[in-house]
XYZ file of C-alpha atoms in Angstrom:
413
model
C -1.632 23.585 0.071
C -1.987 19.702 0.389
C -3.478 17.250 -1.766
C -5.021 14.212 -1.066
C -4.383 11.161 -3.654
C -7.699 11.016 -5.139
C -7.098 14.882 -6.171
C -4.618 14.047 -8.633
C -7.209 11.108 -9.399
C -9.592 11.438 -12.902
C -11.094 9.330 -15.263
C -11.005 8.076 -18.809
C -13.189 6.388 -20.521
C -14.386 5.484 -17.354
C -10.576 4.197 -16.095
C -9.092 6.071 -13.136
C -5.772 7.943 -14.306
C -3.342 8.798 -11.259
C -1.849 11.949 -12.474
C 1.804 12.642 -11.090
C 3.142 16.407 -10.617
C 3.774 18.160 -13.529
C 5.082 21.431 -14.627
C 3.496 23.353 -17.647
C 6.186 26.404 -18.651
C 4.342 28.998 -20.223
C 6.444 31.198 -22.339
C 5.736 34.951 -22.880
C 7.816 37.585 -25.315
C 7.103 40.394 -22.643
C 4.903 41.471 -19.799
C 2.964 43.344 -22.202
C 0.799 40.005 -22.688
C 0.956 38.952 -18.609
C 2.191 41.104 -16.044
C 3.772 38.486 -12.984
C 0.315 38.910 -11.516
C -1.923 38.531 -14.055
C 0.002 35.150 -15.193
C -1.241 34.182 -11.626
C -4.464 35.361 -11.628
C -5.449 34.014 -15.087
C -3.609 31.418 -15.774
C -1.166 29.495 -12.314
C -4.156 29.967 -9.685
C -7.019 29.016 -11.915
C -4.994 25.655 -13.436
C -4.315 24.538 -9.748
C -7.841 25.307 -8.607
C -8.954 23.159 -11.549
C -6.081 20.456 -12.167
C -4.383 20.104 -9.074
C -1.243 18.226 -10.287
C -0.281 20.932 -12.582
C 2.148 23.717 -11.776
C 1.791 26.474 -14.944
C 5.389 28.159 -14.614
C 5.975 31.800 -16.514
C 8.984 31.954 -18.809
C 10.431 34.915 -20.593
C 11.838 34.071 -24.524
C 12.686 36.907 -26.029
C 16.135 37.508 -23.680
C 19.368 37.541 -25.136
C 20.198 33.436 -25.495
C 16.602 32.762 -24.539
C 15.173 33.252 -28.180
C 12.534 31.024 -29.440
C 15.000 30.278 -32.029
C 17.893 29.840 -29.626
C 15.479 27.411 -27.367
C 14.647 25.519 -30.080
C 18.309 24.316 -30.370
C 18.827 24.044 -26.737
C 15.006 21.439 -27.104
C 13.952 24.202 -24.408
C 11.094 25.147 -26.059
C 7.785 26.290 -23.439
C 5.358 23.323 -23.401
C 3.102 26.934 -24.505
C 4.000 30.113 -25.858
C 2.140 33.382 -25.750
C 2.033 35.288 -29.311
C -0.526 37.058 -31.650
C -1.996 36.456 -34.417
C -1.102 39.995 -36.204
C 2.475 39.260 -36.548
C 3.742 36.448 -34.304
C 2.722 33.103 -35.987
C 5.373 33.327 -38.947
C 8.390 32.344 -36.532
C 6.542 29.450 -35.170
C 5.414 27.858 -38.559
C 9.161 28.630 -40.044
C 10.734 26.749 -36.865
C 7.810 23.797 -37.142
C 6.593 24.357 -33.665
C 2.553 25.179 -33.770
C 0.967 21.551 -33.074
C -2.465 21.034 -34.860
C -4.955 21.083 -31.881
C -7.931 18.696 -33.725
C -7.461 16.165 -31.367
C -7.083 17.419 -28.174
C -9.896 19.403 -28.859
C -12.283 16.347 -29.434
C -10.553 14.460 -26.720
C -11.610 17.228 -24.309
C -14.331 17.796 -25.730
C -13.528 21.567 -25.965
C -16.540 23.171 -26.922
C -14.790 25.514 -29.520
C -18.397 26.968 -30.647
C -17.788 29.282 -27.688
C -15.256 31.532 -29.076
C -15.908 34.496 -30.829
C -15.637 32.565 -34.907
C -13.985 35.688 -35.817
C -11.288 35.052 -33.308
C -10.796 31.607 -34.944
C -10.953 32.642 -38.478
C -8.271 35.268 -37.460
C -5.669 32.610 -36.232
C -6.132 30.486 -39.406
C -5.654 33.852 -41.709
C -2.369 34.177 -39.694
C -1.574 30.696 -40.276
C -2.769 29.774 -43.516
C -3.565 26.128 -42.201
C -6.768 24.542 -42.167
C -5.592 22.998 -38.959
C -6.614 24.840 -35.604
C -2.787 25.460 -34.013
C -3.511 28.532 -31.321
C -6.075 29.401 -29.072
C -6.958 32.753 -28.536
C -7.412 34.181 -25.020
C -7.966 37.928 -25.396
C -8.088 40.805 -27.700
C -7.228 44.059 -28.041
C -10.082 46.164 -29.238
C -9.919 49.698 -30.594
C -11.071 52.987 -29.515
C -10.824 56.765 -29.919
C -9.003 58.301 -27.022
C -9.998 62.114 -26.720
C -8.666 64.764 -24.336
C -11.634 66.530 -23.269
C -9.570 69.499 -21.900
C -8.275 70.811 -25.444
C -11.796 70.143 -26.879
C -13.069 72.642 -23.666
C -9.981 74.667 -24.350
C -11.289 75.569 -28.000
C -14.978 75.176 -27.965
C -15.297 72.353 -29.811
C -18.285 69.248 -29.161
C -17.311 66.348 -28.095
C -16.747 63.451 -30.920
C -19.794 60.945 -30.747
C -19.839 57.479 -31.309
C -20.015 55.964 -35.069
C -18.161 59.218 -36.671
C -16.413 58.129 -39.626
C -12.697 58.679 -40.841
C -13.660 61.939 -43.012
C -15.630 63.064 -40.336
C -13.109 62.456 -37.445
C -10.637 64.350 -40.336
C -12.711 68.064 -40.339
C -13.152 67.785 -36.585
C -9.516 67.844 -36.133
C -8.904 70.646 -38.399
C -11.106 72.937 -35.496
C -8.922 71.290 -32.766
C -5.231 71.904 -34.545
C -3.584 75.187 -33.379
C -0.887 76.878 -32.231
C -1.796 78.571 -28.861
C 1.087 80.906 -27.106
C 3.962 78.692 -28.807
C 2.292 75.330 -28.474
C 1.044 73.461 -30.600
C -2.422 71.364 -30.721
C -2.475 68.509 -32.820
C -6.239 67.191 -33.340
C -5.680 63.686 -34.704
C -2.578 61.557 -34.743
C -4.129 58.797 -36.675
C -1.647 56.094 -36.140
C -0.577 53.062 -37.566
C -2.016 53.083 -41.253
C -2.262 49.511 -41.188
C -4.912 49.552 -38.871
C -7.094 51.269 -41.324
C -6.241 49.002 -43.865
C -7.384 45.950 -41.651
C -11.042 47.679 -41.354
C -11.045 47.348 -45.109
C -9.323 43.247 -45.475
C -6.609 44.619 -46.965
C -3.224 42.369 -47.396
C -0.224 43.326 -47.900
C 0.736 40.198 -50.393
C -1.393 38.453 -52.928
C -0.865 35.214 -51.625
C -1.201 33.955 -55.221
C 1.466 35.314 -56.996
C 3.401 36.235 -53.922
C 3.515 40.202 -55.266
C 2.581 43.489 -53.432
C -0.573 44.383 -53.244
C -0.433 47.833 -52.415
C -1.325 49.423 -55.741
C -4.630 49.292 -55.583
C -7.384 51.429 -55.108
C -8.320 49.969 -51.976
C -5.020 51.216 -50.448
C -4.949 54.066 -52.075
C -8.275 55.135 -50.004
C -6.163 54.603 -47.242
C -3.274 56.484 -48.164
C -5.626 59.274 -49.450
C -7.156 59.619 -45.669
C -3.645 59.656 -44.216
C -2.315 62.494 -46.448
C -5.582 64.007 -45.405
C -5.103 64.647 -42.063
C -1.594 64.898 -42.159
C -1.921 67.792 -44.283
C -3.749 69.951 -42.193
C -1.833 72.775 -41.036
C 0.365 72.001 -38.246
C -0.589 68.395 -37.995
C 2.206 66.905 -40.163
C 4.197 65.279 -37.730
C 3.749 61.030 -37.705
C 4.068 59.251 -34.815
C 3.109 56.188 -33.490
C 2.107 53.327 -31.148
C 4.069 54.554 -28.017
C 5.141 57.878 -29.128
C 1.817 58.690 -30.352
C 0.341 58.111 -26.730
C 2.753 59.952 -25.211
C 1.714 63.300 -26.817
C -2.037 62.045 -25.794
C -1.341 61.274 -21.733
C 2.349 62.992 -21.090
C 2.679 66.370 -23.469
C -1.181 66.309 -23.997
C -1.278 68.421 -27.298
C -2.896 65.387 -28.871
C -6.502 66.032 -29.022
C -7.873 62.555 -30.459
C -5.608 59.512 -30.821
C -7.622 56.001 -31.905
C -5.667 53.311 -30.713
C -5.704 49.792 -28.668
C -6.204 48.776 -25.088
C -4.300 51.839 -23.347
C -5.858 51.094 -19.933
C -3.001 50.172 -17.723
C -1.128 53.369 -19.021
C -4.212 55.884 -18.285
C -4.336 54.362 -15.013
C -1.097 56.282 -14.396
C -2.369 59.871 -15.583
C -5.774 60.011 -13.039
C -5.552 63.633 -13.605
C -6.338 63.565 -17.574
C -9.553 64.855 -18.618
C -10.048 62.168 -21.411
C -13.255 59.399 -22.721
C -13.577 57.331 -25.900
C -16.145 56.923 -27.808
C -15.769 54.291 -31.129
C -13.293 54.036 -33.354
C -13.587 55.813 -36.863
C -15.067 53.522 -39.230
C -15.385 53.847 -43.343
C -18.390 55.551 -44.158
C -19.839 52.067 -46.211
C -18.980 50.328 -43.026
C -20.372 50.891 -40.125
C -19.460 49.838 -37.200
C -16.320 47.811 -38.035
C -13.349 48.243 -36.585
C -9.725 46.828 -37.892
C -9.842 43.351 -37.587
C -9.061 40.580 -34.751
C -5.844 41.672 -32.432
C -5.627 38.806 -30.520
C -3.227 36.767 -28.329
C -2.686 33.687 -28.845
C -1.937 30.637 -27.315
C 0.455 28.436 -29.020
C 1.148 24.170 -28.048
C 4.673 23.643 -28.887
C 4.890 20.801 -31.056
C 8.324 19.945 -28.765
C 5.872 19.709 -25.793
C 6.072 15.991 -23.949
C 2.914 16.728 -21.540
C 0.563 18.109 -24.846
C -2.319 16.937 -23.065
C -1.810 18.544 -19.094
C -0.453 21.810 -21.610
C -4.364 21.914 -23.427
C -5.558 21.439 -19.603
C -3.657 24.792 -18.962
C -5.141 26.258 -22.235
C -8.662 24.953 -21.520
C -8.708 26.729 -18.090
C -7.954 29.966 -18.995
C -11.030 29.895 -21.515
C -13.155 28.861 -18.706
C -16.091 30.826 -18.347
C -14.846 32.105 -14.388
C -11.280 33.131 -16.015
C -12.608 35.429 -18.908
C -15.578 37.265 -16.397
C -12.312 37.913 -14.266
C -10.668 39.436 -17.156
C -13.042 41.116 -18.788
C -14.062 42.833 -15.429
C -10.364 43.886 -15.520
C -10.266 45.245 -18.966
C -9.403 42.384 -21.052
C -11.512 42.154 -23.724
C -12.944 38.530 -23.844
C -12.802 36.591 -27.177
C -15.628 34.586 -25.888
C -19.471 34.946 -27.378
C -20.692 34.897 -23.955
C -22.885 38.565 -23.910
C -22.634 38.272 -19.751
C -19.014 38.222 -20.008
C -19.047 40.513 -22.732
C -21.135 43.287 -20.540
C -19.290 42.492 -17.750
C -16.107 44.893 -19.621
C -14.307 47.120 -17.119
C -16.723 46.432 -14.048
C -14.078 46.093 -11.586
C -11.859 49.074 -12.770
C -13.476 52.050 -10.060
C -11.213 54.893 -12.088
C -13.384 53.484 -15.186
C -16.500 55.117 -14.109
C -18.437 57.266 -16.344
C -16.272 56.540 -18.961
C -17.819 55.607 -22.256
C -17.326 51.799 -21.769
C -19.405 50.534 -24.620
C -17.214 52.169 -27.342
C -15.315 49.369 -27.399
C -17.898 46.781 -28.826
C -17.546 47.161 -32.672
C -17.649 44.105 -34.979
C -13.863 43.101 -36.056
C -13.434 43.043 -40.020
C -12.843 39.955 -41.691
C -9.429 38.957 -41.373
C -7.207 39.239 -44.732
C -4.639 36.580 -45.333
C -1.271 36.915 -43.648
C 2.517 36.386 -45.211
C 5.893 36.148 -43.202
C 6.487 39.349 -45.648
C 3.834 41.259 -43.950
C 6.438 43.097 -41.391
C 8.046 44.593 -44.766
C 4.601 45.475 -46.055
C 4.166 47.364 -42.966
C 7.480 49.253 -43.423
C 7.082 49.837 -47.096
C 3.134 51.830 -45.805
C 4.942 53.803 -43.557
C 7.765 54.878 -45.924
C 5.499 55.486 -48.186
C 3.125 57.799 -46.417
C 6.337 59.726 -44.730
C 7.661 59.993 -48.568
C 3.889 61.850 -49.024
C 4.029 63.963 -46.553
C 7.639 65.538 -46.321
C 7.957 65.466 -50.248
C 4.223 66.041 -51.471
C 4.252 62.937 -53.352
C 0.939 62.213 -54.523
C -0.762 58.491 -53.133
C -0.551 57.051 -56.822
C 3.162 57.754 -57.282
C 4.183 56.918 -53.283
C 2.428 53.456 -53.484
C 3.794 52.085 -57.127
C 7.219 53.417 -55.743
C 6.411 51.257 -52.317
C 4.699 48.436 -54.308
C 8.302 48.173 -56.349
C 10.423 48.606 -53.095
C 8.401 46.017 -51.331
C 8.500 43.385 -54.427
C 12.738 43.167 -54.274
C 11.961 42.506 -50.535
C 9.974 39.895 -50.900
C 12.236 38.674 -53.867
C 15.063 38.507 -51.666
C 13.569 37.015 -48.650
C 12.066 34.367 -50.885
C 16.039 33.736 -51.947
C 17.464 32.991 -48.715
């Protein structure tokens, strides 16, 4: 396409600014954020539709001598990098590179009152700045997946919206069996620290810089993983991708709550399956583990900080989240026509129970750099529980003890 002059022509302050050319690299960790064509469709096309003179260009940083870390010494850092605020912040504020955004925003005039304020609480939790340093674009949201064939198979109802954890729990004690040689699982209930996050709960007290998982907040959690892990042939723990492939590939996974799994179901059309919400706590209702989002960061490195906010202010443009959301992406705008607007465009989506994915997000709890430890020390701990039959009291102070020499000897390097 050609350009006149007067489209790379705008004004400030009421001074015309001749903009020259410029590349904005975008860096992403995998296509798991931005497929090739969804980095055009939301982001390149959109940019040069609204700012001609810019050219957003995808880069992948998480190749061997194309680390964050590694481009940081090379000063080949992405004008922008793609990340989340669950556990992708820490590397950026250890190498210095999240820029505070305060004053781009006002320059702009960015109307940040437009994004979800959960959403923006949740990248300051994974900060722990009062500075605004990422943008959030999207969000996962959470769901419970159920294969309506082994439900059929064994006469069970279909679970309904709003069920909680204990409930969920006896339902999948009717659905776990062991029919001619195979065996039916009824819940795999995933990561535990996603139904931690529906109750705030950190990993670190971020005053004394100690484990917090002895407490009786985690213990609830524990207890409910022991729980349905202890039904009769539902011991195994899996999760993430090995979890989902029992659900779509093996399918002797009856229920499996988990995130966005869209663009893998689009694979299995054959698979009898619908969602309805995920389990919730039975004092609260209707909230789901809290904000998933991804982020976009402005590398402090950047030279064109002010064409790279252009870039990040387009893809929050109204037009750019309808097209996502219509596509599956969960918007992390308020906007309820954009929010209602979920999954429109997906034709193998219809008669699914869309709406299951609108829960409120709990509030977010603050966030460490030991956090990925906290996770493993969870894990251990419930695996310890289940192969050993450790009780919850004696796996967490064991975990709580493991995870406090971690953090002493991170804290020591």
């Amino acid at each position: 396409m050609r350009y006149n002059k007067s489209d790379f022509i705008c004004f400030r302050r009421g001074k015309p600014i001749d903009h020259q050319p410029v590349t904005i690299s975008v860096g992403i960790k995998t296509q798991g954020y931005l497929t090739d064509e969804e980095f055009n469709r939301y982001i390149a096309e959109p940019v040069n539709k609204q700012y001609p003179w810019i050219t957003a260009e995808k880069v992948i940083y998480n190749t061997k001598g194309a680390k964050l870390s590694e481009l940081v010494a090379a000063e080949n850092v992405p004008d922008i990098v793609i990340t989340n605020n669950v556990n992708g912040m820490p590397e950026f504020l250890e190498l210095d590179l999240a820029a505070p955004l305060t004053e781009l925003i006002q320059m702009s005039k960015f109307d940040l009152s437009k994004i979800e304020s959960q959403a923006i609480e949740a990248v300051k939790a994974a900060t722990q700045m009062k500075n605004l340093v990422a943008l959030p674009y999207s969000r996962n949201f959470q769901t419970l997946y159920y294969n309506k064939d082994i439900f059929d198979k064994f006469a069970v109802p279909y679970p309904k919206d709003g069920m909680t954890w204990e409930e969920v729990t006896e339902l999948a004690k009717l659905l776990t069996r062991n029919d001619n040689g195979t065996q039916y699982r009824g819940l795999e209930p995933n990561v535990p620290e996603r139904l931690s996050s529906q109750l705030s709960l950190s990993f670190v007290d971020p005053t004394t810089n100690k484990a917090a998982l002895n407490s009786t907040e985690w213990k609830q959690v524990m207890d409910r993983m022991i729980a349905i892990h202890s039904i009769s042939g539902n011991q195994q723990i899996v999760y993430n991708n090995e979890a989902a492939d029992l659900f779509y590939n093996k399918r002797t996974l009856a229920m499996l709550p988990d995130i966005n799994l869209f663009g893998d179901l689009s694979k299995f059309k054959d698979l009898n399956w619908d969602m309805v919400s995920f389990p919730v706590w039975d004092h609260l209702p209707g909230v789901s583990p809290g904000i998933d989002a991804h982020l976009m960061v402005l590398s402090k490195t950047s030279k064109k900080k002010e064409d790279a906010f252009r870039v990040m202010s387009a893809v929050l443009s109204d037009d750019v989240q309808l097209d996502m959301s219509k596509q599956g992406r969960y918007s992390i705008l308020k906007d309820t026509r954009i929010k209602d607007a979920f999954g429109k465009d997906i034709t193998w989506m219809a008669g699914k129970n869309i709406r299951a994915v609108n829960m409120t997000p709990a509030n977010p709890y603050p966030q460490t750099e030991f956090d990925k430890e906290g996770i493993n020390a969870i894990r251990n701990a419930l695996s310890n529980a289940i192969k050993n039959g450790r009780d919850s009291n004696t796996v967490l102070r064991e975990a709580s003890e493991i995870f406090d020499k971690k953090i002493e000897e991170a804290r020591k390097k």
